[in-house]
Short mmCIF file of C-alpha atoms and ligand atoms in Angstrom, two decimals:
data_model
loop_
_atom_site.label_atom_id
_atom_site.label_comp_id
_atom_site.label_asym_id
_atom_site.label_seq_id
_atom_site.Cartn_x
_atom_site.Cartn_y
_atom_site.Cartn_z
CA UNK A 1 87.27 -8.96 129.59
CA UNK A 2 87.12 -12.48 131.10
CA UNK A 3 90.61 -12.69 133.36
CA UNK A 4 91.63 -9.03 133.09
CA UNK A 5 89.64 -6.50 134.75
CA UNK A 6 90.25 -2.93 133.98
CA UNK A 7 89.27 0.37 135.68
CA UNK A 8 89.57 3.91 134.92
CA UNK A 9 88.70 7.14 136.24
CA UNK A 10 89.25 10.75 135.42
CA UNK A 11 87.88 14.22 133.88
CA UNK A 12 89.79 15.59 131.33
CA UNK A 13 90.27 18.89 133.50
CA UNK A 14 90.41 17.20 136.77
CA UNK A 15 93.45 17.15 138.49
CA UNK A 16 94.45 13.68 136.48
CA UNK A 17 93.50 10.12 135.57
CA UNK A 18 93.92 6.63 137.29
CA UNK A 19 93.61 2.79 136.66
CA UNK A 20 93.84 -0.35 138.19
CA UNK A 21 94.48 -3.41 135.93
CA UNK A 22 94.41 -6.63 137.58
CA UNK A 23 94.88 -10.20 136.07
CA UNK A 24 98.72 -9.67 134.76
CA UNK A 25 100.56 -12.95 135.45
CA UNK A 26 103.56 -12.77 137.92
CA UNK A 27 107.07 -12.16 136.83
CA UNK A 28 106.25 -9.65 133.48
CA UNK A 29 109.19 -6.91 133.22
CA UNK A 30 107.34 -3.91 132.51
CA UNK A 31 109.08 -1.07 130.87
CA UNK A 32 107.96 2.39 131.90
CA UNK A 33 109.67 3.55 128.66
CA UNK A 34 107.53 1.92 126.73
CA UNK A 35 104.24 2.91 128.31
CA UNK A 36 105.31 6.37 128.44
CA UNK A 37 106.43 6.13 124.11
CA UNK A 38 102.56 4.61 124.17
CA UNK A 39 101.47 7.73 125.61
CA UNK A 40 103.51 9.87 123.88
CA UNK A 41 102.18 8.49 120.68
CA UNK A 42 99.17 9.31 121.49
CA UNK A 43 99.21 12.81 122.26
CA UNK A 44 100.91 13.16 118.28
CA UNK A 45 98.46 13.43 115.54
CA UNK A 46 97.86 16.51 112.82
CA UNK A 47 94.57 18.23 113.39
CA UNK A 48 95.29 18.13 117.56
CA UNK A 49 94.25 21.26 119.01
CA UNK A 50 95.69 23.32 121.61
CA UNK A 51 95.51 20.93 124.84
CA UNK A 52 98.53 18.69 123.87
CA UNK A 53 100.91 21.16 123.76
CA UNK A 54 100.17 21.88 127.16
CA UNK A 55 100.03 18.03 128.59
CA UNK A 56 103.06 15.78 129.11
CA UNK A 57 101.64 12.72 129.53
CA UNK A 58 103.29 10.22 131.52
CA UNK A 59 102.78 7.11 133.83
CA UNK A 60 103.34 7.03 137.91
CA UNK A 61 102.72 3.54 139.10
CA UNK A 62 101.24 3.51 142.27
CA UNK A 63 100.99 -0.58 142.78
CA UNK A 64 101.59 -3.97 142.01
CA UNK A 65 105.30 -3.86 140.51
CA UNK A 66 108.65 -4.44 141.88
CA UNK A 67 111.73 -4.56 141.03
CA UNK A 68 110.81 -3.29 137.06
CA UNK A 69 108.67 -6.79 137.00
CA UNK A 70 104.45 -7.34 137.75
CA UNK A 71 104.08 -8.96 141.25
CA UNK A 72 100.72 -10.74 140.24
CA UNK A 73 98.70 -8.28 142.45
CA UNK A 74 96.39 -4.96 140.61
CA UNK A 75 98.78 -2.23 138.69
CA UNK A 76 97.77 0.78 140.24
CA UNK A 77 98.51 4.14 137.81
CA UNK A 78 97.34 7.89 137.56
CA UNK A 79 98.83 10.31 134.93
CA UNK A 80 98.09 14.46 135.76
CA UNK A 81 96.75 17.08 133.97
CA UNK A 82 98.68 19.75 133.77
CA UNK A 83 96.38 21.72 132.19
CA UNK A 84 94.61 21.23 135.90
CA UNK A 85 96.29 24.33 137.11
CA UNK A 86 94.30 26.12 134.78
CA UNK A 87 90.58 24.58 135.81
CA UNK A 88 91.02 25.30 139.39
CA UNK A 89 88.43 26.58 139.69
CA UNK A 90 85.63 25.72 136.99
CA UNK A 91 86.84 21.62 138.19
CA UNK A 92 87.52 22.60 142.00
CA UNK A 93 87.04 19.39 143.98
CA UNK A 94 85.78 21.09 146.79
CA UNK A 95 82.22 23.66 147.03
CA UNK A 96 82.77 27.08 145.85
CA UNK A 97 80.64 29.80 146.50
CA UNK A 98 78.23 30.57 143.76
CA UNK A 99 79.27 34.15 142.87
CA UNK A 100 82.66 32.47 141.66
CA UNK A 101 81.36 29.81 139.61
CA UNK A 102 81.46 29.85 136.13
CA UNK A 103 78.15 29.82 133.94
CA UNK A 104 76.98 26.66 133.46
CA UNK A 105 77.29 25.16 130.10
CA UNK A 106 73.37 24.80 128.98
CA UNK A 107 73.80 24.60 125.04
CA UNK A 108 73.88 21.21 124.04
CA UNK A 109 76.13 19.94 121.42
CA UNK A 110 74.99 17.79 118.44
CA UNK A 111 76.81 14.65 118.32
CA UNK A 112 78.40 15.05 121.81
CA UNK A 113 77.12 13.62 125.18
CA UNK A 114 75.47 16.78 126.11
CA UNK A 115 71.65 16.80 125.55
CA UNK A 116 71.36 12.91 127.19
CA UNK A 117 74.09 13.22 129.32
CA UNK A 118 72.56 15.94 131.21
CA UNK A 119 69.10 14.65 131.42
CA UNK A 120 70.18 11.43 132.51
CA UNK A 121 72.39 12.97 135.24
CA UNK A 122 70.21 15.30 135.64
CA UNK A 123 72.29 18.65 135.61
CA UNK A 124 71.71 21.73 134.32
CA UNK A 125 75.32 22.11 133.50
CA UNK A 126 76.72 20.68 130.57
CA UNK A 127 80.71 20.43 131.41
CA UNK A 128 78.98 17.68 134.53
CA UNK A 129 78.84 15.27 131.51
CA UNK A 130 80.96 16.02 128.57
CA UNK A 131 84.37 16.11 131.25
CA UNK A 132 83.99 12.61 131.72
CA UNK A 133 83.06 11.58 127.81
CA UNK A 134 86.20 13.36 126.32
CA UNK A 135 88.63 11.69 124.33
CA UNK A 136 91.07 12.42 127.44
CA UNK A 137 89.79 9.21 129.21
CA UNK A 138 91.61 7.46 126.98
CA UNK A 139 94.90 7.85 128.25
CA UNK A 140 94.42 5.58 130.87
CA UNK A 141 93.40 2.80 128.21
CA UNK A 142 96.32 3.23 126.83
CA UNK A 143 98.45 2.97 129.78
CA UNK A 144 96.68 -0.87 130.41
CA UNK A 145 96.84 -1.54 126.47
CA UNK A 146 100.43 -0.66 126.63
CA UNK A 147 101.07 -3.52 129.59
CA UNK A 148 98.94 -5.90 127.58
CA UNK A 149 101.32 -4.98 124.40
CA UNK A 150 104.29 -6.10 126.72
CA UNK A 151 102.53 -8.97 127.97
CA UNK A 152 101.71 -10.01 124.51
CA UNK A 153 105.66 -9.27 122.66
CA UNK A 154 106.44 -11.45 125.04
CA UNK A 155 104.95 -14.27 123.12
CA UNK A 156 105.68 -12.71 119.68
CA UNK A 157 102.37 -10.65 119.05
CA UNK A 158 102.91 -7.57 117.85
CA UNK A 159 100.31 -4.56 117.34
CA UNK A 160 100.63 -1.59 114.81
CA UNK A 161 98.22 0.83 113.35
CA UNK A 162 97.73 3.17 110.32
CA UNK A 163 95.16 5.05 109.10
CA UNK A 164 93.52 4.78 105.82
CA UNK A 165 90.87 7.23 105.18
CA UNK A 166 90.21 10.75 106.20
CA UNK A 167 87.02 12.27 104.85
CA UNK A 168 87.15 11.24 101.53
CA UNK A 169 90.40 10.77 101.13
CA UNK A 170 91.90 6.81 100.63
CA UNK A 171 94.87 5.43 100.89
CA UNK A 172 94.97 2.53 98.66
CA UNK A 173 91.85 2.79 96.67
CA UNK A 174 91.84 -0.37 94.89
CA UNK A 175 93.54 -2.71 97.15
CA UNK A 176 91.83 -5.89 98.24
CA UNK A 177 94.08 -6.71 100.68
CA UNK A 178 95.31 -3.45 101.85
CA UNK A 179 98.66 -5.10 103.71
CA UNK A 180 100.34 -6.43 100.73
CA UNK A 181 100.50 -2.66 99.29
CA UNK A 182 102.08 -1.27 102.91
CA UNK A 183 105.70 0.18 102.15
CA UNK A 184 108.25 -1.90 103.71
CA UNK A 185 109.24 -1.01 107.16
CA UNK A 186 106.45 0.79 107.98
CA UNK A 187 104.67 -1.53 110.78
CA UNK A 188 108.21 -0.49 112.53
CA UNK A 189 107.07 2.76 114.68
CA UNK A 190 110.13 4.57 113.90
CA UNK A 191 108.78 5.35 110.29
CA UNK A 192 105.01 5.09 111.26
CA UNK A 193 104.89 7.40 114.07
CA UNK A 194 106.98 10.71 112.73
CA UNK A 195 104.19 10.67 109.91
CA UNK A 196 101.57 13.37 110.86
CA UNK A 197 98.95 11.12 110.18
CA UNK A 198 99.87 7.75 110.28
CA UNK A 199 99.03 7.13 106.69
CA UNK A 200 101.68 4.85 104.88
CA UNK A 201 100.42 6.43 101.35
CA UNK A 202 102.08 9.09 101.31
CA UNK A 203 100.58 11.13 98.17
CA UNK A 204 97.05 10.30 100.36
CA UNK A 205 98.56 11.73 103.26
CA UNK A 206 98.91 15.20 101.52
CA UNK A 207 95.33 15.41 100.51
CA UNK A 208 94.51 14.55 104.07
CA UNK A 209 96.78 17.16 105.61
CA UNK A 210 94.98 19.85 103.22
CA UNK A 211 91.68 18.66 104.04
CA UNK A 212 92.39 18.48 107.50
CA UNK A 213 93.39 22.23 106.72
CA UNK A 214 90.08 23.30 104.72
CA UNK A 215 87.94 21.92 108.11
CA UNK A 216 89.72 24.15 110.41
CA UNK A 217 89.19 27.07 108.06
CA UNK A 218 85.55 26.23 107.79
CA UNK A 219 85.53 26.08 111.56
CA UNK A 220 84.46 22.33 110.83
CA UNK A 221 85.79 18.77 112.01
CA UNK A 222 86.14 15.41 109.81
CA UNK A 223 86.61 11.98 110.81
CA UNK A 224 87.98 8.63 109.09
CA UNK A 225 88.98 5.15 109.72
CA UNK A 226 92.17 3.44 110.79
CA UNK A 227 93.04 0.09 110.50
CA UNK A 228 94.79 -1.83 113.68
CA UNK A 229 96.84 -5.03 112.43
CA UNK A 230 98.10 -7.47 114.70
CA UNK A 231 101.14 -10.24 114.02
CA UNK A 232 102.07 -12.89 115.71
CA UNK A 233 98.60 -14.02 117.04
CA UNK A 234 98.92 -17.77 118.34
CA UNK A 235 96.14 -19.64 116.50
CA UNK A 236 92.94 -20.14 118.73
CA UNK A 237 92.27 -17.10 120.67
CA UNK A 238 88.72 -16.57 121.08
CA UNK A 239 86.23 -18.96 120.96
CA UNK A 240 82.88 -20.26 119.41
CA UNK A 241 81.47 -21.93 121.72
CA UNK A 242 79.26 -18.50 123.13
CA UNK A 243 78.50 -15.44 121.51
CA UNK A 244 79.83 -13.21 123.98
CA UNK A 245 83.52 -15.46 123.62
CA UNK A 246 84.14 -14.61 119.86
CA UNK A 247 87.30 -13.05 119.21
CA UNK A 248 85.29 -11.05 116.40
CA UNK A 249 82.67 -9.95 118.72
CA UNK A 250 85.17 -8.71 121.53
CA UNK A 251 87.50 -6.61 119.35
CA UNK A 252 84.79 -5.00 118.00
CA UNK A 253 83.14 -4.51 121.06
CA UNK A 254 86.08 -3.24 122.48
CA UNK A 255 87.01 -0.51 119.87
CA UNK A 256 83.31 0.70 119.06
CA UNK A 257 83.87 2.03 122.82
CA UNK A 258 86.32 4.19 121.44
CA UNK A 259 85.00 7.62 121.63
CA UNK A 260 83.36 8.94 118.56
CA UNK A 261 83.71 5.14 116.67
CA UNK A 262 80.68 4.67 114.60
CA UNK A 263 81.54 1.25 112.87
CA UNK A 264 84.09 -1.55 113.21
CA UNK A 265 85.23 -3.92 110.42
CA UNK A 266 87.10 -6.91 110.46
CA UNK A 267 88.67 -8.06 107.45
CA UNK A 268 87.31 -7.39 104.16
CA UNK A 269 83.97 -6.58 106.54
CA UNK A 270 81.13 -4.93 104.32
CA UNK A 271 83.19 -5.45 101.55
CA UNK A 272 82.43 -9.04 101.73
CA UNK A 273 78.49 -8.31 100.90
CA UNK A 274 79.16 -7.93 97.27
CA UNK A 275 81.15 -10.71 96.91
CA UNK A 276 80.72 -14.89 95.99
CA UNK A 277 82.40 -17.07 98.68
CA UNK A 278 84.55 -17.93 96.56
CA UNK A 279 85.99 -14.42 96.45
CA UNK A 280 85.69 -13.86 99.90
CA UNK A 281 87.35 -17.09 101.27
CA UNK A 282 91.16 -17.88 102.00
CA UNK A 283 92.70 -20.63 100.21
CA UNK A 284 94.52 -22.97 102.72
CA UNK A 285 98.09 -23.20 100.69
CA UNK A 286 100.60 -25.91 101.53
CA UNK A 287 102.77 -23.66 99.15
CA UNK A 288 102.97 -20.95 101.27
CA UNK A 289 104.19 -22.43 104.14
CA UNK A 290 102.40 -23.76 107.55
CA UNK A 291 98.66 -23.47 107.89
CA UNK A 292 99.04 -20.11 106.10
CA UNK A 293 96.32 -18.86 103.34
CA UNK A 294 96.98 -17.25 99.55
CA UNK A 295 94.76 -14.24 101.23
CA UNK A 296 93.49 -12.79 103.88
CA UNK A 297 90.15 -11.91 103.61
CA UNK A 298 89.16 -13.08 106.41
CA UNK A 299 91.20 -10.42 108.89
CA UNK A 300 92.71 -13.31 110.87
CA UNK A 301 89.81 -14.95 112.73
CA UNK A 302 87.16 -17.83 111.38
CA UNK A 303 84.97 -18.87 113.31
CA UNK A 304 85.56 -16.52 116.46
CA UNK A 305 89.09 -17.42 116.60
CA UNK A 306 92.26 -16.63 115.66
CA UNK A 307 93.69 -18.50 112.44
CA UNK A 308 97.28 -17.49 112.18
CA UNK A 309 97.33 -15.13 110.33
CA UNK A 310 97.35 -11.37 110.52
CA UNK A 311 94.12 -9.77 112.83
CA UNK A 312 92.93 -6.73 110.43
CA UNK A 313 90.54 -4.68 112.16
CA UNK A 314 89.05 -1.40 110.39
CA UNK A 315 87.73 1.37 112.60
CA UNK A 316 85.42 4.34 111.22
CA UNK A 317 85.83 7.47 113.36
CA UNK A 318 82.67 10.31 113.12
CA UNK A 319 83.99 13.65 113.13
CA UNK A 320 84.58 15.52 116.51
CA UNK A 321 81.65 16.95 117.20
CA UNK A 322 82.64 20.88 118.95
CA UNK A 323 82.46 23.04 115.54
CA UNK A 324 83.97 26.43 115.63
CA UNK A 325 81.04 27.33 113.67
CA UNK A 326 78.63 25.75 115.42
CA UNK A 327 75.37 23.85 114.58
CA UNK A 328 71.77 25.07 115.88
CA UNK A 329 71.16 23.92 119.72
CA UNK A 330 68.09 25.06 121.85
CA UNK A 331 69.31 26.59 125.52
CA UNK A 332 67.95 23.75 128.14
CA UNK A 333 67.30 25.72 130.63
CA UNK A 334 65.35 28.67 128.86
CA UNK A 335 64.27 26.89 125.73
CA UNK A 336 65.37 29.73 123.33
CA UNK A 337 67.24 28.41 120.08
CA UNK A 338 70.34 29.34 119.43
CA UNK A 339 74.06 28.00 118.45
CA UNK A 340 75.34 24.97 120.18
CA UNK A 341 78.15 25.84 123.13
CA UNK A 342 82.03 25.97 121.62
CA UNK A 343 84.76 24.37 123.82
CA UNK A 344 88.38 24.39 122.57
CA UNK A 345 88.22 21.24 120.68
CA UNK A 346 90.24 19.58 118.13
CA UNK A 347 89.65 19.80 114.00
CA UNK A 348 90.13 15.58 114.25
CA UNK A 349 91.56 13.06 116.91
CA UNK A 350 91.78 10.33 114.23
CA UNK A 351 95.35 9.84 114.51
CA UNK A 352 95.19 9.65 118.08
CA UNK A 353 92.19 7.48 117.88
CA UNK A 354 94.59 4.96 116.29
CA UNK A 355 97.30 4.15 119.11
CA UNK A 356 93.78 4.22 121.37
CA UNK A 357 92.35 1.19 118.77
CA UNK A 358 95.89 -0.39 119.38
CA UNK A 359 95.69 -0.66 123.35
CA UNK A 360 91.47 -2.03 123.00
CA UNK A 361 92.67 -4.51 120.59
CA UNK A 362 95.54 -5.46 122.75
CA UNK A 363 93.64 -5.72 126.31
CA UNK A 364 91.07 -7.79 124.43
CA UNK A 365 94.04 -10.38 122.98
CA UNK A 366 95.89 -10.29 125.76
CA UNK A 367 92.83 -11.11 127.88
CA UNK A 368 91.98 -13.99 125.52
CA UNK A 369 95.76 -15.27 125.26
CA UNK A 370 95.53 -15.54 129.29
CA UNK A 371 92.60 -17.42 128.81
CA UNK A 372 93.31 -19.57 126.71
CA UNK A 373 96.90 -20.34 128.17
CA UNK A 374 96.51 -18.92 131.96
CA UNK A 375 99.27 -19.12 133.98
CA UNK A 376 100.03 -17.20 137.63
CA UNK A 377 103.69 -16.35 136.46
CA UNK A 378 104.87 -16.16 132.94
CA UNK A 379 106.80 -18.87 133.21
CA UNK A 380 103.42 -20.94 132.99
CA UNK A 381 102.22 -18.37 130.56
CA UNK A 382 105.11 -18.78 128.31
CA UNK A 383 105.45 -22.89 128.55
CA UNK A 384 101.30 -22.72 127.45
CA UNK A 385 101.93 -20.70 124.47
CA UNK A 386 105.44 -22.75 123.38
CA UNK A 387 103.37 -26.17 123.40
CA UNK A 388 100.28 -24.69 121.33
CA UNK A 389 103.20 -22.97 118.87
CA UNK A 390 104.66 -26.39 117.94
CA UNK A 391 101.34 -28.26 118.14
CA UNK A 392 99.82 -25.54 115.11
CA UNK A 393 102.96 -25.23 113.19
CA UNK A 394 101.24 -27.32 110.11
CA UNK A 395 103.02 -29.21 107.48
CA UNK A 396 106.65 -28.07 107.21
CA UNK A 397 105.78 -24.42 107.69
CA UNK A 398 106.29 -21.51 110.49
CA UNK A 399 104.48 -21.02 113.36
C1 LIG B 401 88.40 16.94 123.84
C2 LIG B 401 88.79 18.25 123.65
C3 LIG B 401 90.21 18.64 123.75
C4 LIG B 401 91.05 17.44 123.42
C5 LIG B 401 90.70 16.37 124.39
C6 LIG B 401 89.36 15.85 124.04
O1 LIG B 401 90.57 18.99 125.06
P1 LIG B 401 90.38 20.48 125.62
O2 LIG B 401 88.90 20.61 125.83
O3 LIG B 401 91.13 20.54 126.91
O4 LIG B 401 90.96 21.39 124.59
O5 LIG B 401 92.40 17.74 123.33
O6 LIG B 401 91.60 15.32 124.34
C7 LIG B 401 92.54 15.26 125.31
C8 LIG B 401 92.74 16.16 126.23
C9 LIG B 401 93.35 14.04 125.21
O7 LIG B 401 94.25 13.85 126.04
O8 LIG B 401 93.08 13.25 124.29
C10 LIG B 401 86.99 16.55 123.85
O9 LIG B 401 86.12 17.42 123.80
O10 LIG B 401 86.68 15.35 123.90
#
């Protein structure tokens, strides 16, 4: 991020996590409600295991707000784990003497941190590593994504998220613009977020509960993608003028470092390989009102910036990699094969993994709205955005 800087810390079963985002304009009322339905949303997801029904998560602000509104200085946050209590001593800060130490962890996961993480580190004990590379350090991400989705409704953006696949299970098989076939109503989170998997199909969403079901049995996990759409988006954010300014190149920068995200799409992404350009393109339509398009292909950004219309971005989770019945591992400290080490995982995190997509994507905009408009108070912020609104409002049409 070019004006926001964001940093996080935390184990998952340390005694909690922290943050410090800095580069929020002055004056932004900041709901702790909100951040705390963020979080709240993100512990709720079918295929969870065990953990969230012992963690509460919610935000203590440490710094840089008063009076309910940002000051201009760095937001300092932590959120405990409760579960904490329970890791006393296999987490203890402080030394403990070796008779009442736990065995180290020294049978390396497939697909997990483990192996490279602890010859990098260089550890002979696994949990050194994998603590720090759960899906728990999230929570702090969305914390900060949650202030950037406040900064950003502030100018009209707004952020939602569903998923679409699970194993292989789709929701909408044959739509080429999978938007247009969303019910009604569901980008509002009061019918999105009851829905055990955030999928707005709701015959898919029954296959995907039972397959979600047939993994556990198996002792097996399975992944999927979500989608992340974005409304609202001022035209322009982003740029093209250096690689590493693209709006295309940040938000998928920015969710690949979502744990266990294997590919990013944005748009009709690889579905565009198959296609003429004259499939793949958006029609500019005076019809429709504005600078809008008859499709939208295209996800929302041409040319490494924002057009207008909706941001689509497609995220493709792996499966979590703990199995109950685990795959073959070697022990690295005596060499001897063997099954890889079990931890109380989850069967999939994917609905979680979709409020996480929802805070990258909104740091990244956010980040790029600020830089683009700037601004050390949102008045500034606000008058920026206003003048670029009318300026782009195209022939007769809406914003
Ligand atoms: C995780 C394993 C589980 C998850 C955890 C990520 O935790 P535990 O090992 O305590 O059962 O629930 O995710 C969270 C705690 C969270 O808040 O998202 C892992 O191995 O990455």
């Amino acid at each position: 991020m070019r004006r926001l800087r964001l940093l996080t810390s935390g184990e998952s079963h340390g005694p909690g996590l922290s943050g410090i985002l800095e580069g929020l304009p002055a004056g932004m009322r900041v709901s702790t409600r909100l951040v705390d339905r963020d979080l709240k949303r993100r512990q709720h997801g079918y295929g969870s295991g065990k953990r969230m029904q012992i963690e509460r998560d919610r935000v203590r602000w440490t710094a840089g707000i008063r009076y309910g509104r940002t000051l201009g200085s760095p937001i300092g946050f932590s959120i405990d784990n409760r579960d904490w209590a329970n890791w006393t001593d296999r987490m203890s800060v402080e030394p403990i003497p070796a008779d009442r130490r736990p065995k180290p962890i020294t049978r390396a996961r497939p697909g997990h941190i483990d192996l490279a993480g602890a010859l990098k580190y260089d550890t002979d004990d696994v949990r050194n590593v994998l603590e720090r590379a759960s899906a728990r350090s999230t929570t702090p991400r969305v914390v900060a994504g949650s202030l950037a989705r406040q900064l950003l409704a502030t100018c009209g953006v707004r952020i939602w998220s569903f998923v679409d696949q699970l194993g292989p299970i789709r929701a909408f098989p044959d739509a080429d613009d999978v938007l247009s076939t969303i019910p009604d109503g569901w980008a509002d989170r009061d019918l999105a977020d009851p829905s055990p998997l955030r999928c707005p199909d709701p015959e898919a969403e029954r296959a995907m509960l039972a397959e979600v079901d047939t993994a556990r049995e198996a002792g097996d996990s399975i992944g999927g993608s979500f989608v992340v759409v974005v409304q609202g988006t001022p035209i322009g954010l982003g740029s093209s003028s250096e690689w590493d300014t693209r709006l295309d190149g940040l938000l998928a920068g920015a969710t690949m470092a979502i744990p266990g995200v294997k590919g990013v799409e944005i748009g009709l992404g690889f579905g565009a390989v198959e296609r003429r350009g004259s499939a793949v393109h958006d029609v500019i339509d005076a019809d429709v009102g504005g600078w809008r398009r008859q499709t939208n292909r295209a996800g929302g950004i041409e040319g490494g910036i924002s057009n207008g219309e909706p941001i689509v971005v497609r995220v493709a989770q792996k499966p979590v990699s703990t199995l109950r019945s685990p795959l073959p591992s070697l022990d690295m400290t005596t060499g001897e094969s063997g099954r890889a080490h079990i931890e109380r995982s989850d069967v999939t995190v994917l609905a979680r993994a979709a409020i996480v997509g929802e805070a990258m994507v909104a740091l990244v905009l956010a980040d790029e709205l600020l830089m683009s408009f700037g601004g050390d108070s949102m008045g500034d912020l606000r008058a920026a955005v206003t003048r670029r609104r009318r300026r782009t409002r195209g022939p007769g049409g809406a914003p």
